[in-house]
mmCIF file of C-alpha atoms and ligand atoms in Angstrom:
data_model
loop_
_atom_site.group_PDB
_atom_site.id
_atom_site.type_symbol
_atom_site.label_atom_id
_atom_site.label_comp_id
_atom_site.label_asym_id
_atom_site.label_seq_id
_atom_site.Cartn_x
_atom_site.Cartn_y
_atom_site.Cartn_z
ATOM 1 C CA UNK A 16 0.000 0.000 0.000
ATOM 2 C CA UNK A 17 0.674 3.539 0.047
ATOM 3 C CA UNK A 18 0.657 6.501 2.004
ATOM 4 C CA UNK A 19 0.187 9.549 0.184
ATOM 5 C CA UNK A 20 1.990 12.642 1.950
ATOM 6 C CA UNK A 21 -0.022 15.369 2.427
ATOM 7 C CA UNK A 22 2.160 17.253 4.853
ATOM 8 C CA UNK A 23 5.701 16.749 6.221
ATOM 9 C CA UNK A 24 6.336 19.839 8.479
ATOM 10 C CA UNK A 25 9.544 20.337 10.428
ATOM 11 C CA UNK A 26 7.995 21.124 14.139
ATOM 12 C CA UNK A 27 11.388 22.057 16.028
ATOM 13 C CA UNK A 28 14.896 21.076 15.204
ATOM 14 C CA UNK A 29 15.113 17.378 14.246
ATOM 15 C CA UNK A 30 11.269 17.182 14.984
ATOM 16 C CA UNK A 31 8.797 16.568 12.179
ATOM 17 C CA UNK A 32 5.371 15.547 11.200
ATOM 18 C CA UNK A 33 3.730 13.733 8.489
ATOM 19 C CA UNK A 34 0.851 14.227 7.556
ATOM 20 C CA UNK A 35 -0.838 11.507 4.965
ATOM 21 C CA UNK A 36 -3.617 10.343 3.279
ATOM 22 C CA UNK A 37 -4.613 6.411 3.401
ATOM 23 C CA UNK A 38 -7.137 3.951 3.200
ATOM 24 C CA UNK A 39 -5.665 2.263 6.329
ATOM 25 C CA UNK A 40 -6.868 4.980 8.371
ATOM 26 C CA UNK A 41 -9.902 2.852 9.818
ATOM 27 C CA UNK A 42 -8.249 -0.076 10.750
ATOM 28 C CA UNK A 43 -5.720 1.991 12.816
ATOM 29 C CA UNK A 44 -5.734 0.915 16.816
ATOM 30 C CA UNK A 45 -3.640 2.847 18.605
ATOM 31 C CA UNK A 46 -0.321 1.806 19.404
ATOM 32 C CA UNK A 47 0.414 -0.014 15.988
ATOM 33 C CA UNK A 48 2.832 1.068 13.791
ATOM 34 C CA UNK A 49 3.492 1.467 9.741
ATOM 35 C CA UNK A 50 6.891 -0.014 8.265
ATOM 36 C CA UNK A 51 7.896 2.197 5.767
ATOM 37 C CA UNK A 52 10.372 2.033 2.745
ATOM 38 C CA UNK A 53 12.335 5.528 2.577
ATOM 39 C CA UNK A 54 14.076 5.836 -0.825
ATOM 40 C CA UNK A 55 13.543 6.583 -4.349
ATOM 41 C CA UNK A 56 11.144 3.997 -6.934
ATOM 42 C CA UNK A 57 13.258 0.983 -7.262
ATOM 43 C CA UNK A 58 15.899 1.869 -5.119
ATOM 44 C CA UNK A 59 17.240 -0.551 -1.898
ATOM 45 C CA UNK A 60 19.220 2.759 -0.350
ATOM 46 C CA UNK A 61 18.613 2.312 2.673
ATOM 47 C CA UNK A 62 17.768 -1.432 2.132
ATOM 48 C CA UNK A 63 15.942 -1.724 5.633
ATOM 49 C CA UNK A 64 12.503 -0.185 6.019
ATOM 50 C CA UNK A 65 11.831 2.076 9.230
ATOM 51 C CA UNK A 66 9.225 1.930 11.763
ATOM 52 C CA UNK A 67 6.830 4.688 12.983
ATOM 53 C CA UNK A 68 4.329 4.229 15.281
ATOM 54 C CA UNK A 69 1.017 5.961 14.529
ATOM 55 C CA UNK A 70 0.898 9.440 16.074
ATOM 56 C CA UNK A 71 -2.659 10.480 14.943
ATOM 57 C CA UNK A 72 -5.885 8.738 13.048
ATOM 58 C CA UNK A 73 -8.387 10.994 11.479
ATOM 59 C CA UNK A 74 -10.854 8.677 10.364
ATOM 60 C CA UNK A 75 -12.734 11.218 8.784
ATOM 61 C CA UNK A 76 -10.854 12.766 6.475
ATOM 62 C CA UNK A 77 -9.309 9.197 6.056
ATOM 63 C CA UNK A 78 -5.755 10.500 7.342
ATOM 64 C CA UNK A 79 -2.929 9.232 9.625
ATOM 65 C CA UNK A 80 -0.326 11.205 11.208
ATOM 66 C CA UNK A 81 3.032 10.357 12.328
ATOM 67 C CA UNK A 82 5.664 12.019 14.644
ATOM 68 C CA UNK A 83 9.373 11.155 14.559
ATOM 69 C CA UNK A 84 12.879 12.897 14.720
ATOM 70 C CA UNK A 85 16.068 12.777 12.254
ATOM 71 C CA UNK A 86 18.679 9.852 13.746
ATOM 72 C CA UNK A 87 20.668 8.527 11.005
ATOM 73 C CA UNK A 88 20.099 8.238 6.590
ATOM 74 C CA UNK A 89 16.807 7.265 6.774
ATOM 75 C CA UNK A 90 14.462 9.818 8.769
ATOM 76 C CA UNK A 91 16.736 12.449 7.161
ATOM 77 C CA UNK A 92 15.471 11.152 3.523
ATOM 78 C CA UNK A 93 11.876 10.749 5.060
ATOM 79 C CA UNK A 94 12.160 14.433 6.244
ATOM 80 C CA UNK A 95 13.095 15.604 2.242
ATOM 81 C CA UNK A 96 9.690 14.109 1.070
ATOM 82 C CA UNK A 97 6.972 16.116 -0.033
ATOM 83 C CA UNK A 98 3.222 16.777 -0.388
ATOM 84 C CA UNK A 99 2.261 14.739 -3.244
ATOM 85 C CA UNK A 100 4.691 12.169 -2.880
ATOM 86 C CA UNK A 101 4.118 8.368 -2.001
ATOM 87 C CA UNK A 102 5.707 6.000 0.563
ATOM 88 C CA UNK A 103 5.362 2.740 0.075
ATOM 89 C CA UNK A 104 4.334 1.571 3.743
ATOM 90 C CA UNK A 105 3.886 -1.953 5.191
ATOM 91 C CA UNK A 106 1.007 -1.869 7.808
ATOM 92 C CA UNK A 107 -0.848 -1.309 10.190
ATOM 93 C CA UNK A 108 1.485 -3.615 11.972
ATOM 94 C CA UNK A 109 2.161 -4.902 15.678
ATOM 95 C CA UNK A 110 -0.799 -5.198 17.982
ATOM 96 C CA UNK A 111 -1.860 -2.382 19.898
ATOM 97 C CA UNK A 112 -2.990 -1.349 23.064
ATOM 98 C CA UNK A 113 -5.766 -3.041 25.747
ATOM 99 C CA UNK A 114 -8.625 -0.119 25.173
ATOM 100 C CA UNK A 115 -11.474 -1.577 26.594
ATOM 101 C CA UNK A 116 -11.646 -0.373 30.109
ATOM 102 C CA UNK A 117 -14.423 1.208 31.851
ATOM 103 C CA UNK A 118 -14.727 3.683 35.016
ATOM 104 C CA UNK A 119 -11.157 3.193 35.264
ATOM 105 C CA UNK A 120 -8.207 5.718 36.671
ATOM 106 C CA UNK A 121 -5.622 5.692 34.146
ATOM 107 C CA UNK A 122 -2.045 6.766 34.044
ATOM 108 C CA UNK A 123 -0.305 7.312 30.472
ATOM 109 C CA UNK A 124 3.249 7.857 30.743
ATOM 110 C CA UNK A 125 5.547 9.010 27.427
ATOM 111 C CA UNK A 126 9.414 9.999 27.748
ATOM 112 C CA UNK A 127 10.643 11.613 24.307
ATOM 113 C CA UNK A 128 9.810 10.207 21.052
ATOM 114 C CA UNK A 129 7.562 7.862 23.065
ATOM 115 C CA UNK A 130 5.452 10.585 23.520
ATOM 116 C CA UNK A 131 3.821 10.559 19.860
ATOM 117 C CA UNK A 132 2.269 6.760 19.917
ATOM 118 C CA UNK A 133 0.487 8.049 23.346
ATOM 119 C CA UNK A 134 -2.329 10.744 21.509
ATOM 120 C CA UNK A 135 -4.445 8.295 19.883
ATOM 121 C CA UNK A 136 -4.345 6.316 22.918
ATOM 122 C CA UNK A 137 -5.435 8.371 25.526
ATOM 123 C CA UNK A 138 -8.410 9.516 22.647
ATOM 124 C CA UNK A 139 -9.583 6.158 22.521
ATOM 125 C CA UNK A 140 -9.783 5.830 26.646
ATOM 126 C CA UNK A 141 -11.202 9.233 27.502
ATOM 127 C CA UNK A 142 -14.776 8.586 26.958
ATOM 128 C CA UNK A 143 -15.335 6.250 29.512
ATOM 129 C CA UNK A 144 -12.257 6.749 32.096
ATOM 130 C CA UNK A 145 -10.185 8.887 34.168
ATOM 131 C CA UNK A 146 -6.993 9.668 32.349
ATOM 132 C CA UNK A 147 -3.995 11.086 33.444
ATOM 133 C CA UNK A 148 -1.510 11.490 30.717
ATOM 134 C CA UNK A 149 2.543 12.784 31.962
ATOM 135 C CA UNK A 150 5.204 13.788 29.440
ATOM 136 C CA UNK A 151 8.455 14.215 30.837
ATOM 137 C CA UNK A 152 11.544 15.289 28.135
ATOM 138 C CA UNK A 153 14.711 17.081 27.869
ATOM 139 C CA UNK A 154 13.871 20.309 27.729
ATOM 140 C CA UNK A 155 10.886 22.959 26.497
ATOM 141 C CA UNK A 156 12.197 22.784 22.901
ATOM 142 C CA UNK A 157 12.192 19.131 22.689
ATOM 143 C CA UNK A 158 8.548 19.137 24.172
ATOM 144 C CA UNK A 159 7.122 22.191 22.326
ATOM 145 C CA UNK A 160 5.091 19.973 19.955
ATOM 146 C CA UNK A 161 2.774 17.970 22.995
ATOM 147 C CA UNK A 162 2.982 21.480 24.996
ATOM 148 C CA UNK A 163 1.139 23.077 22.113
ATOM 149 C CA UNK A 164 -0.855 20.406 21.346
ATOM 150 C CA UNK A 165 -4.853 20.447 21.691
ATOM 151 C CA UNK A 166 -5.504 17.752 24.629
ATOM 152 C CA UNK A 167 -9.171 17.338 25.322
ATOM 153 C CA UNK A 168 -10.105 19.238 28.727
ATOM 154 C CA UNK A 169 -11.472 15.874 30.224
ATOM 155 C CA UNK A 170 -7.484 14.254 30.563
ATOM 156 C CA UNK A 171 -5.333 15.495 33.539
ATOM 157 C CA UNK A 172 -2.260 16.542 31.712
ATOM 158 C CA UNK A 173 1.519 17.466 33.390
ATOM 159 C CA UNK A 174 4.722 17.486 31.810
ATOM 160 C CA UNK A 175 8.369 17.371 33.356
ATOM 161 C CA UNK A 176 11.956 18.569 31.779
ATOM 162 C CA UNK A 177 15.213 17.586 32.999
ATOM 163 C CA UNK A 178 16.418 21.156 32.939
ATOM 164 C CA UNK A 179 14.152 22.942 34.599
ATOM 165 C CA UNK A 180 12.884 25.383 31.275
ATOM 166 C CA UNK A 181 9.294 24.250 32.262
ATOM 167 C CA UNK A 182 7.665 24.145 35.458
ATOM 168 C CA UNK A 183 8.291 20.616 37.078
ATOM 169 C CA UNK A 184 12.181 19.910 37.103
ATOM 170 C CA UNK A 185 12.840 16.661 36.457
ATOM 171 C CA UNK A 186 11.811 13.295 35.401
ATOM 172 C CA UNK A 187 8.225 12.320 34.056
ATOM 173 C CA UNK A 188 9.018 9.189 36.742
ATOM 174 C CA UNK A 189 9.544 11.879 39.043
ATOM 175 C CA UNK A 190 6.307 14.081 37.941
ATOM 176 C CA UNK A 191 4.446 10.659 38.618
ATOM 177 C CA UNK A 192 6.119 10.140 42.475
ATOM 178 C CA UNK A 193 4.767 13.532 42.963
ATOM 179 C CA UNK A 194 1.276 12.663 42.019
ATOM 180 C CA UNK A 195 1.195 9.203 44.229
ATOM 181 C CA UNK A 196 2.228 11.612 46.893
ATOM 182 C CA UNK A 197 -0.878 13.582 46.451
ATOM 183 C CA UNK A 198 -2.872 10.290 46.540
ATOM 184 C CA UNK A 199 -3.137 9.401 43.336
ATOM 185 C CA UNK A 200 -2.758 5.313 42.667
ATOM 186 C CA UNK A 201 -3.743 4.469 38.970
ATOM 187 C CA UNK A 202 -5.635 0.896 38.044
ATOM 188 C CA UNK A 203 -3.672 0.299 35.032
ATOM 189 C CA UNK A 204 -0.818 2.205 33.455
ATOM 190 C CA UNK A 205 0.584 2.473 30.187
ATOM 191 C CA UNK A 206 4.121 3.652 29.345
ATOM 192 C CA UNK A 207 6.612 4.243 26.127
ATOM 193 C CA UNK A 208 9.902 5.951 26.138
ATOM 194 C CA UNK A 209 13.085 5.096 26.799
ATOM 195 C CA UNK A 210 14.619 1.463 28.037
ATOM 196 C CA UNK A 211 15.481 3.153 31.493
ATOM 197 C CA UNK A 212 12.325 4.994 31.600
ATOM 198 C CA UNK A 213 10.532 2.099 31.212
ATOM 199 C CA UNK A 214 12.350 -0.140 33.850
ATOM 200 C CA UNK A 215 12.096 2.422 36.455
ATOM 201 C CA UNK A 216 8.323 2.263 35.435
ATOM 202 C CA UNK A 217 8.140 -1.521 35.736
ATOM 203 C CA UNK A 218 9.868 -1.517 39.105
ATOM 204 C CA UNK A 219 7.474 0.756 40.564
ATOM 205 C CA UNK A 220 4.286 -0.530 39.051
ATOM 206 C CA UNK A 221 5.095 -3.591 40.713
ATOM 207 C CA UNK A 222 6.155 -2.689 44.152
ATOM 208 C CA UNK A 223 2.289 -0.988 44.027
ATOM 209 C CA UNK A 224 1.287 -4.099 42.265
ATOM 210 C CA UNK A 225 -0.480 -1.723 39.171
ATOM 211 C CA UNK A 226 -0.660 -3.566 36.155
ATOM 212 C CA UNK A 227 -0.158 -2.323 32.631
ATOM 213 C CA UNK A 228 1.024 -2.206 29.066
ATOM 214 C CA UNK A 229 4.607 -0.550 27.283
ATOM 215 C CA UNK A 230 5.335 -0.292 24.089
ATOM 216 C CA UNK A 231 9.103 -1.255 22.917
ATOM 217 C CA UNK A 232 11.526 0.003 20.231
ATOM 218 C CA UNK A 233 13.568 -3.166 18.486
ATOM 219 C CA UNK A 234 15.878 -2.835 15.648
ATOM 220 C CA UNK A 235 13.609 -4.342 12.923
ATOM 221 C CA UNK A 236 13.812 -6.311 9.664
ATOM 222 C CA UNK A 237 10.929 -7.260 7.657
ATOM 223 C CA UNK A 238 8.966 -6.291 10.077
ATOM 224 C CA UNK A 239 6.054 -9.309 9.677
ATOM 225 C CA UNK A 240 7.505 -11.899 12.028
ATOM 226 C CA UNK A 241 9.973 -13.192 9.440
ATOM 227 C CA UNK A 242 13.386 -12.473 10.270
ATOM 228 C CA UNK A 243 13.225 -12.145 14.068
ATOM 229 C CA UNK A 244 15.679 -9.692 14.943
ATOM 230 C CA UNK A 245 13.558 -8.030 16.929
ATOM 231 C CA UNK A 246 12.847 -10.402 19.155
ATOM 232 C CA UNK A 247 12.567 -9.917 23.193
ATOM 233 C CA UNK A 248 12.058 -11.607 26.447
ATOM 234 C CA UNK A 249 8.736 -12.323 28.222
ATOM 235 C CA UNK A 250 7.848 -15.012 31.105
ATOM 236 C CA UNK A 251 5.883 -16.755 27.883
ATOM 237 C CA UNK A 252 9.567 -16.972 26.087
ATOM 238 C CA UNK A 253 11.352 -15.249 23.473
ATOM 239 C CA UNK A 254 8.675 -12.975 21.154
ATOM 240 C CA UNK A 255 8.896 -10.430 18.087
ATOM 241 C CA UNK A 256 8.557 -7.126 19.142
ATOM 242 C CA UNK A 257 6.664 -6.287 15.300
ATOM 243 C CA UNK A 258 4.185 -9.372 15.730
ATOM 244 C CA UNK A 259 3.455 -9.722 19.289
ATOM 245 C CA UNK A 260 4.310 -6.636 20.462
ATOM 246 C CA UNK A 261 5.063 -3.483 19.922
ATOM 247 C CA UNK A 262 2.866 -3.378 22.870
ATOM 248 C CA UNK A 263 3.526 -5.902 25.834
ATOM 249 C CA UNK A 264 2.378 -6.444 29.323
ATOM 250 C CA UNK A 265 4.554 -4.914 31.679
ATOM 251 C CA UNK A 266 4.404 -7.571 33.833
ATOM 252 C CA UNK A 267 5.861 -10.072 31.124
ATOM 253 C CA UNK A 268 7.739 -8.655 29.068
ATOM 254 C CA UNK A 269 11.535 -8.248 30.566
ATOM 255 C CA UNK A 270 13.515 -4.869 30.138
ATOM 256 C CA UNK A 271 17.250 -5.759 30.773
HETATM 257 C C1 FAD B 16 7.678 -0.074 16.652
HETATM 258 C C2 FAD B 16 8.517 1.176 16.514
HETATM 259 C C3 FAD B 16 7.901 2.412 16.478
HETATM 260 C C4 FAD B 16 8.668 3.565 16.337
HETATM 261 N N1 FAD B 16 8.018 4.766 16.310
HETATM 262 C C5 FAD B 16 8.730 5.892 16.157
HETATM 263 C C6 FAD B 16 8.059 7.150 16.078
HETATM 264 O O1 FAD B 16 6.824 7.234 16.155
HETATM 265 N N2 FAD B 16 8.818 8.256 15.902
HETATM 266 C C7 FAD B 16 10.194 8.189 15.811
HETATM 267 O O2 FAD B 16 10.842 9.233 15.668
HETATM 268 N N3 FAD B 16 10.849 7.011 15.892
HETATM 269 C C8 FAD B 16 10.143 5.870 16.051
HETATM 270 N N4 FAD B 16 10.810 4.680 16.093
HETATM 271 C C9 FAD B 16 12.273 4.673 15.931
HETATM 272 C C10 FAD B 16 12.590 4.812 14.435
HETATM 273 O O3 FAD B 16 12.188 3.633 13.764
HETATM 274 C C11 FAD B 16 14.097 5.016 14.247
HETATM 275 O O4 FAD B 16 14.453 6.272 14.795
HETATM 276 C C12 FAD B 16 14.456 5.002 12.777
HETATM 277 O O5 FAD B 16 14.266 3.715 12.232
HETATM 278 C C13 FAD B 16 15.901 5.435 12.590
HETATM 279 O O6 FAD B 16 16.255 5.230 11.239
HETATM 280 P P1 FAD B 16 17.449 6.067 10.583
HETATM 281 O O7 FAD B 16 17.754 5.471 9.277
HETATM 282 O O8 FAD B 16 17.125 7.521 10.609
HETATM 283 O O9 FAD B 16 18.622 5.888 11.635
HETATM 284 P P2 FAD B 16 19.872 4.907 11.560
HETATM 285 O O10 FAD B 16 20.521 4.968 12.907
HETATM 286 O O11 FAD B 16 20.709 5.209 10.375
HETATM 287 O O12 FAD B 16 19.213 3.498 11.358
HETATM 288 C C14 FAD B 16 19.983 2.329 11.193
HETATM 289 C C15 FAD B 16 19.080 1.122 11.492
HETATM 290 O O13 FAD B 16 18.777 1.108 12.885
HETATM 291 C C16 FAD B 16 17.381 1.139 13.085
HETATM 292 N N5 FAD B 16 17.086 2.005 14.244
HETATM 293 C C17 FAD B 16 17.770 3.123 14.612
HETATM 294 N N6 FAD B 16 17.213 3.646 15.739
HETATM 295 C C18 FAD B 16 16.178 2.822 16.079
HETATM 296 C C19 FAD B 16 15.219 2.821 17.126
HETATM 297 N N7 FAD B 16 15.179 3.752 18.091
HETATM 298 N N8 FAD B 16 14.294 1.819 17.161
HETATM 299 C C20 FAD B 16 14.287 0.861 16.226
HETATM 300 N N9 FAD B 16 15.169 0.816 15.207
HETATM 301 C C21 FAD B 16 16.099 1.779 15.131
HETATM 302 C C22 FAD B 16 16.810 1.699 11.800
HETATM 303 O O14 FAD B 16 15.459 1.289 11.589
HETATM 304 C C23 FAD B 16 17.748 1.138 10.770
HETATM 305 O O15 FAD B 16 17.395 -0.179 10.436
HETATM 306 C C24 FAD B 16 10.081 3.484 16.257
HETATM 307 C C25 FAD B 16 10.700 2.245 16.298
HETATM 308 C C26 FAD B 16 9.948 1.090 16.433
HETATM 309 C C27 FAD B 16 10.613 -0.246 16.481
HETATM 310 S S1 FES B 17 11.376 -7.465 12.274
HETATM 311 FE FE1 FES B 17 11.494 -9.422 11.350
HETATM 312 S S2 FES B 17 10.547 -10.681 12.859
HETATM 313 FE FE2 FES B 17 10.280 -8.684 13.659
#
């Protein structure tokens, strides 16, 4: 299939967002993700396609979004294409998220990049639950984006920075301490960012036995269960993070 690009905006420094028109759009859960070959027609440069997770789903207009920042060749080539142009695109892939809770207090946490996977998520659980949803990043500039961006008044909504440039100073784990000091104990969590984010998250979910759900990042291959080099460990054995996953149980799924 393809995705047709209607947008590709830079947002802040290596930040950018793509915009694009696809057919896909309403088979979309949140928390899968679209494998997508960067390069020119009948080209293998680079020979690997790249993952993005799905950042935003308007069914609608029959659009999906996606959020993601320049790291080597190919999200600088991705950030070069233009609207009118196609990507050839592999998905949606991976399960997604557990969405069907009800009455529930929920805590959505998202450290960098992690962040952009998190929006159609906490859209999907609003309507019938409490949701809290903490960002935590480097700085203001690297969380301008999610500062700026429309979050539905219902959602309790904090973010932390490292270096102090907004208000909390600090770690998102940190922003979330402070909340369980004012009381606040979720009944499921969810969670994407960084490796040490996330085992600081799984150690603390369990000593306050909260279960939940994180989404990994695994080098990838053909992304469809083929090659398995993204494999990873769970109490149910080895499993591939682009057929199983992205999303596991944070319970099972080990983060060493
Ligand atoms: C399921 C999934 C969802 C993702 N969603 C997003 C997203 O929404 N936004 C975003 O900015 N990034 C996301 N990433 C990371 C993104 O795929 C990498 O940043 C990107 O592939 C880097 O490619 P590159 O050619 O620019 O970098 P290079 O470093 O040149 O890439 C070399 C190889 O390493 C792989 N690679 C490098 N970094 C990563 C990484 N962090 N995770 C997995 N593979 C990596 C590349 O795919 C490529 O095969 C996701 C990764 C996975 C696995
Ligand atoms: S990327 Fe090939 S099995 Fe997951």
């Amino acid at each position: 299939m393809f995705l047709e690009v209607i947008n590709n905006q830079r947002l802040a420094s290596d930040y950018y967002l793509l915009v694009t028109q696809s057919t896909a759009s309403a088979q979309t859960r949140p928390g899968q993700f679209f494998h997508l070959k960067i390069g020119k027609k009948y080209s293998y440069d680079p020979l690997l396609r790249r993952p993005l997770s799905v950042h935003k789903v308007d069914r609608s207009k029959g659009r999906i979004s996606f959020l993601y920042r320049i790291i080597g060749k190919g999200t600088k080539m991705l950030s070069f294409y233009q609207a009118g142009d196609r990507i050839d695109a592999l998905g949606p892939l991976g399960k997604g998220f557990k969405t069907d809770f009800k009455n529930k207090q929920i805590l959505v946490i998202g450290g960098g990049m992690g962040i952009a996977p998190l929006y159609p998520l906490v859209d999907s659980l609003l309507n019938s639950n409490q949701v809290t949803f903490l960002i935590g990043g480097n700085n203001q500039q690297d969380l301008k984006y999610f500062l700026d961006f429309p979050i539905n008044s219902g959602v309790i909504f904090d973010a932390a920075s490292i270096d102090g440039s907004i208000e909390f100073k600090g770690t998102v784990i940190d922003l979330w301490e402070k909340s369980y000091s004012a009381g606040f104990n979720p009944d499921f969590l969810f969670a994407c960012g960084p490796k040490a984010m996330l085992r600081r998250v799984k150690l603390i979910a369990e000593e306050r036995a909260i279960p939940g759900q994180v989404s990994l990042e695994e080098r990838m291959g053909c992304g469809s269960g083929v090659c398995l080099s993204c494999v990873c460990h769970t109490n149910k054995g080895n499993q591939r993070v682009c057929k199983e996953g992205p999303v596991f149980s944070l319970q099972e799924v080990s983060l060493e």
